[in-house]
Short mmCIF file of C-alpha atoms in Angstrom, two decimals:
data_model
loop_
_atom_site.label_atom_id
_atom_site.label_comp_id
_atom_site.label_asym_id
_atom_site.label_seq_id
_atom_site.Cartn_x
_atom_site.Cartn_y
_atom_site.Cartn_z
CA MET J 14 11.89 23.35 8.72
CA LEU J 15 10.18 19.92 8.84
CA MET J 16 6.78 21.58 8.44
CA SER J 17 7.90 23.38 5.31
CA LEU J 18 9.24 20.08 3.84
CA TRP J 19 5.96 18.38 4.61
CA ARG J 20 3.92 21.25 3.09
CA ARG J 21 6.01 21.09 -0.15
CA GLY J 22 5.43 17.35 -0.33
CA ALA J 23 9.14 16.61 0.29
CA LEU J 24 8.55 14.79 3.51
CA ASP J 25 6.18 11.76 3.48
CA LEU J 26 4.99 11.40 7.05
CA GLU J 27 2.35 8.71 6.25
CA SER J 28 5.20 6.31 5.32
CA MET J 29 6.50 6.66 8.89
CA VAL J 30 3.27 5.41 10.50
CA SER J 31 3.28 1.66 11.03
CA PHE J 32 -0.08 1.28 12.81
CA ARG J 33 -3.24 3.23 13.56
CA ARG J 34 -5.13 2.14 16.60
CA PRO J 35 -8.27 3.24 18.41
CA LEU J 36 -7.93 4.47 21.96
CA ASP J 37 -9.12 1.24 23.46
CA GLU J 38 -6.12 -0.49 21.81
CA ILE J 39 -3.49 1.93 23.22
CA ASN J 40 -1.79 -0.81 25.27
CA ASP J 41 -1.40 -2.91 22.12
CA GLY J 42 0.11 0.13 20.39
CA LEU J 43 2.62 0.53 23.15
CA ASP J 44 3.47 -3.10 22.99
CA ASP J 45 4.16 -2.73 19.19
CA VAL J 46 6.48 0.10 19.76
CA ARG J 47 8.37 -1.56 22.62
CA ALA J 48 8.75 -4.81 20.64
CA GLY J 49 10.12 -2.89 17.57
CA ARG J 50 7.25 -3.96 15.37
CA GLY J 51 6.89 -0.55 13.76
CA ILE J 52 8.35 2.89 13.44
CA ARG J 53 5.40 4.80 14.83
CA THR J 54 1.88 4.02 16.18
CA ILE J 55 -0.89 6.63 15.93
CA VAL J 56 -3.73 6.46 18.51
CA ASP J 57 -7.01 7.70 17.18
CA LEU J 58 -8.84 9.57 19.91
CA ARG J 59 -12.17 9.76 18.06
#
């Protein structure tokens, strides 16, 4: 259901991402989430 909404453009997932961090900043990302500084943090594994 959620996937079909996203595919149709009815669900904006990008607006739900607060931070993008490289893998070496994963602890900072966890701190952000725990402190309530954002909705969601994405860790880039590249």
